[in-house]
Amino acid sequence: MAKRRPTNKKPNRGSGPQSQPMVDTPMRIIGGQLKNKRIEYSGDTRTRPMKERVREAVFNLVGPSIKGKIAVDLFAGTGALGLEAISRGAIHAHLIERHVPTSKLIRANAEELEVVDQVSIYAHNSFIWVKKELDNLPRTPWAVFICPPYEFFVSRIEEMDKQINTLIENAPDGSVLIVEFDQQYDGAKLPDAENWDVRVYSPAHVGIYRVTEEDASDEPAE
């Protein structure tokens, strides 16, 4: 974030809580065929893009196994995760974002990146989408990104657990699930917890679950 000029003004304490700042640095695709292409972000505080350093770490861990998979981004926000997956060889991405203006921004990003024919965008509640649409996905292995507002792991924990369980039970062999949460939630409580590889990139905690063992080249790096 750019440095602010010094000021002697005192904060206005009567103005109520301040909203989160907009992102100053443009978002971008980190790797693959679209590397360094920009992703627009509106700055809407209802959207919490995964920090770039965390996204880079996640794709360093699962990147080699993304190629040829169907990407599913259940709380898509800007669409950065699904679009990154396309850049790295996913054959299609399903991006689910319930906030209609933000889902339109995803489409604008896909158009700018010229990958509209490789994505399906849904202005939909992800919990309902999983219930209604999961059976319609191809049995090609999936790469599922589950990065909701952190508060969902407190206020909607039963729905989160059910969603993750449903994905584990229905994902084709060779699929990978990526879940992002923070310190409010204990990763040891994830469904089938012993089979998650949990990494911490403070404040983010990222859990990676492989539905079946993949070849050694796809194992997470230390």
Short mmCIF file of C-alpha atoms in Angstrom, two decimals, residues 71-217:
data_model
loop_
_atom_site.label_atom_id
_atom_site.label_comp_id
_atom_site.label_asym_id
_atom_site.label_seq_id
_atom_site.Cartn_x
_atom_site.Cartn_y
_atom_site.Cartn_z
CA ALA A 71 -11.94 -26.11 -11.17
CA VAL A 72 -14.78 -25.18 -8.80
CA ASP A 73 -14.54 -21.89 -6.88
CA LEU A 74 -17.43 -21.86 -4.41
CA PHE A 75 -17.02 -18.36 -2.97
CA ALA A 76 -15.44 -16.88 -6.06
CA GLY A 77 -15.23 -13.15 -5.27
CA THR A 78 -13.05 -11.70 -8.02
CA GLY A 79 -12.70 -15.12 -9.65
CA ALA A 80 -8.94 -15.05 -9.07
CA LEU A 81 -8.65 -18.70 -7.97
CA GLY A 82 -10.71 -20.14 -10.81
CA LEU A 83 -8.99 -17.92 -13.37
CA GLU A 84 -5.58 -18.87 -11.97
CA ALA A 85 -6.58 -22.52 -12.34
CA ILE A 86 -7.50 -21.93 -15.99
CA SER A 87 -4.14 -20.23 -16.55
CA ARG A 88 -2.42 -23.31 -15.15
CA GLY A 89 -4.24 -25.84 -17.28
CA ALA A 90 -7.66 -26.54 -15.77
CA ILE A 91 -10.00 -27.47 -18.60
CA HIS A 92 -12.98 -25.54 -17.19
CA ALA A 93 -13.82 -23.44 -14.13
CA HIS A 94 -17.17 -23.11 -12.36
CA LEU A 95 -17.23 -19.84 -10.40
CA ILE A 96 -20.01 -19.37 -7.86
CA GLU A 97 -20.52 -15.91 -6.34
CA ARG A 98 -23.84 -14.94 -4.79
CA HIS A 99 -23.24 -11.14 -4.94
CA VAL A 100 -24.59 -10.23 -8.38
CA PRO A 101 -22.41 -7.14 -9.08
CA THR A 102 -19.31 -9.15 -8.14
CA SER A 103 -20.35 -12.05 -10.36
CA LYS A 104 -20.58 -9.53 -13.22
CA LEU A 105 -17.03 -8.42 -12.42
CA ILE A 106 -15.90 -12.05 -12.73
CA ARG A 107 -17.41 -12.16 -16.21
CA ALA A 108 -15.67 -8.90 -17.11
CA ASN A 109 -12.36 -10.38 -15.93
CA ALA A 110 -12.95 -13.56 -17.95
CA GLU A 111 -13.74 -11.47 -21.02
CA GLU A 112 -10.61 -9.38 -20.58
CA LEU A 113 -8.53 -12.56 -20.24
CA GLU A 114 -10.32 -14.09 -23.26
CA VAL A 115 -11.33 -17.26 -21.38
CA VAL A 116 -15.12 -16.83 -21.36
CA ASP A 117 -15.58 -20.14 -23.15
CA GLN A 118 -13.63 -21.90 -20.38
CA VAL A 119 -15.69 -20.65 -17.44
CA SER A 120 -19.23 -20.94 -16.13
CA ILE A 121 -20.31 -18.15 -13.76
CA TYR A 122 -23.19 -18.50 -11.32
CA ALA A 123 -24.75 -15.69 -9.27
CA HIS A 124 -25.80 -18.24 -6.68
CA ASN A 125 -25.53 -19.27 -3.05
CA SER A 126 -22.73 -21.84 -2.94
CA PHE A 127 -24.41 -24.06 -0.35
CA ILE A 128 -27.47 -24.43 -2.57
CA TRP A 129 -25.31 -24.79 -5.69
CA VAL A 130 -23.49 -27.77 -4.21
CA LYS A 131 -26.80 -29.45 -3.37
CA LYS A 132 -28.32 -28.89 -6.81
CA GLU A 133 -25.44 -28.85 -9.30
CA LEU A 134 -22.72 -31.16 -8.01
CA ASP A 135 -24.21 -34.22 -9.71
CA ASN A 136 -24.07 -32.38 -13.05
CA LEU A 137 -20.30 -31.94 -12.99
CA PRO A 138 -18.22 -34.24 -15.20
CA ARG A 139 -16.41 -37.10 -13.47
CA THR A 140 -13.11 -35.60 -14.53
CA PRO A 141 -11.14 -34.89 -11.31
CA TRP A 142 -12.00 -31.58 -9.63
CA ALA A 143 -9.95 -28.85 -7.97
CA VAL A 144 -12.36 -27.28 -5.47
CA PHE A 145 -11.58 -23.96 -3.79
CA ILE A 146 -13.57 -23.30 -0.61
CA CYS A 147 -12.61 -19.83 0.61
CA PRO A 148 -15.67 -18.27 2.27
CA PRO A 149 -15.78 -15.28 4.59
CA TYR A 150 -13.84 -16.43 7.64
CA GLU A 151 -16.88 -15.82 9.82
CA PHE A 152 -18.71 -18.68 8.07
CA PHE A 153 -16.52 -21.12 10.01
CA VAL A 154 -18.20 -19.74 13.14
CA SER A 155 -21.69 -18.57 12.25
CA ARG A 156 -22.38 -21.20 9.55
CA ILE A 157 -20.13 -24.01 10.66
CA GLU A 158 -22.76 -26.75 10.24
CA GLU A 159 -23.32 -25.71 6.63
CA MET A 160 -19.58 -25.53 6.01
CA ASP A 161 -19.01 -29.01 7.46
CA LYS A 162 -21.87 -30.44 5.42
CA GLN A 163 -20.60 -28.79 2.24
CA ILE A 164 -17.05 -30.10 2.71
CA ASN A 165 -18.30 -33.59 3.59
CA THR A 166 -20.50 -33.64 0.49
CA LEU A 167 -17.54 -32.66 -1.68
CA ILE A 168 -15.28 -35.32 -0.17
CA GLU A 169 -17.94 -37.99 -0.66
CA ASN A 170 -18.76 -37.05 -4.25
CA ALA A 171 -15.48 -35.85 -5.77
CA PRO A 172 -13.97 -38.15 -8.42
CA ASP A 173 -10.74 -39.99 -7.72
CA GLY A 174 -7.79 -37.67 -8.14
CA SER A 175 -9.63 -34.54 -6.97
CA VAL A 176 -8.14 -31.98 -4.60
CA LEU A 177 -9.96 -29.70 -2.15
CA ILE A 178 -8.48 -26.42 -0.91
CA VAL A 179 -10.06 -24.73 2.12
CA GLU A 180 -9.11 -21.34 3.56
CA PHE A 181 -9.98 -20.29 7.12
CA ASP A 182 -8.40 -18.34 9.97
CA GLN A 183 -7.59 -18.78 13.66
CA GLN A 184 -11.28 -18.65 14.62
CA TYR A 185 -11.56 -22.23 13.37
CA ASP A 186 -9.57 -25.26 14.49
CA GLY A 187 -8.33 -27.13 11.41
CA ALA A 188 -8.33 -30.32 13.48
CA LYS A 189 -12.13 -30.19 13.24
CA LEU A 190 -12.20 -30.45 9.44
CA PRO A 191 -14.12 -33.48 8.18
CA ASP A 192 -11.73 -36.46 7.93
CA ALA A 193 -9.22 -34.17 9.65
CA GLU A 194 -6.24 -36.54 9.68
CA ASN A 195 -6.09 -36.49 5.89
CA TRP A 196 -5.71 -32.72 5.50
CA ASP A 197 -2.40 -30.99 4.96
CA VAL A 198 -2.84 -27.68 6.83
CA ARG A 199 -0.44 -24.79 6.27
CA VAL A 200 -0.44 -21.38 7.99
CA TYR A 201 0.13 -18.13 6.09
CA SER A 202 -1.01 -15.78 8.85
CA PRO A 203 -3.78 -14.83 9.15
CA ALA A 204 -4.84 -17.44 6.59
CA HIS A 205 -4.83 -21.16 7.31
CA VAL A 206 -5.03 -23.37 4.22
CA GLY A 207 -6.05 -27.03 4.25
CA ILE A 208 -5.41 -29.30 1.26
CA TYR A 209 -7.22 -32.61 0.88
CA ARG A 210 -6.47 -35.13 -1.87
CA VAL A 211 -9.30 -37.53 -2.55
CA THR A 212 -6.82 -40.20 -3.67
CA GLU A 213 -3.05 -40.42 -3.64
CA GLU A 214 -1.49 -38.87 -6.73
CA ASP A 215 1.93 -39.44 -8.19
CA ALA A 216 4.97 -38.31 -6.22
CA SER A 217 5.50 -35.21 -8.39
#
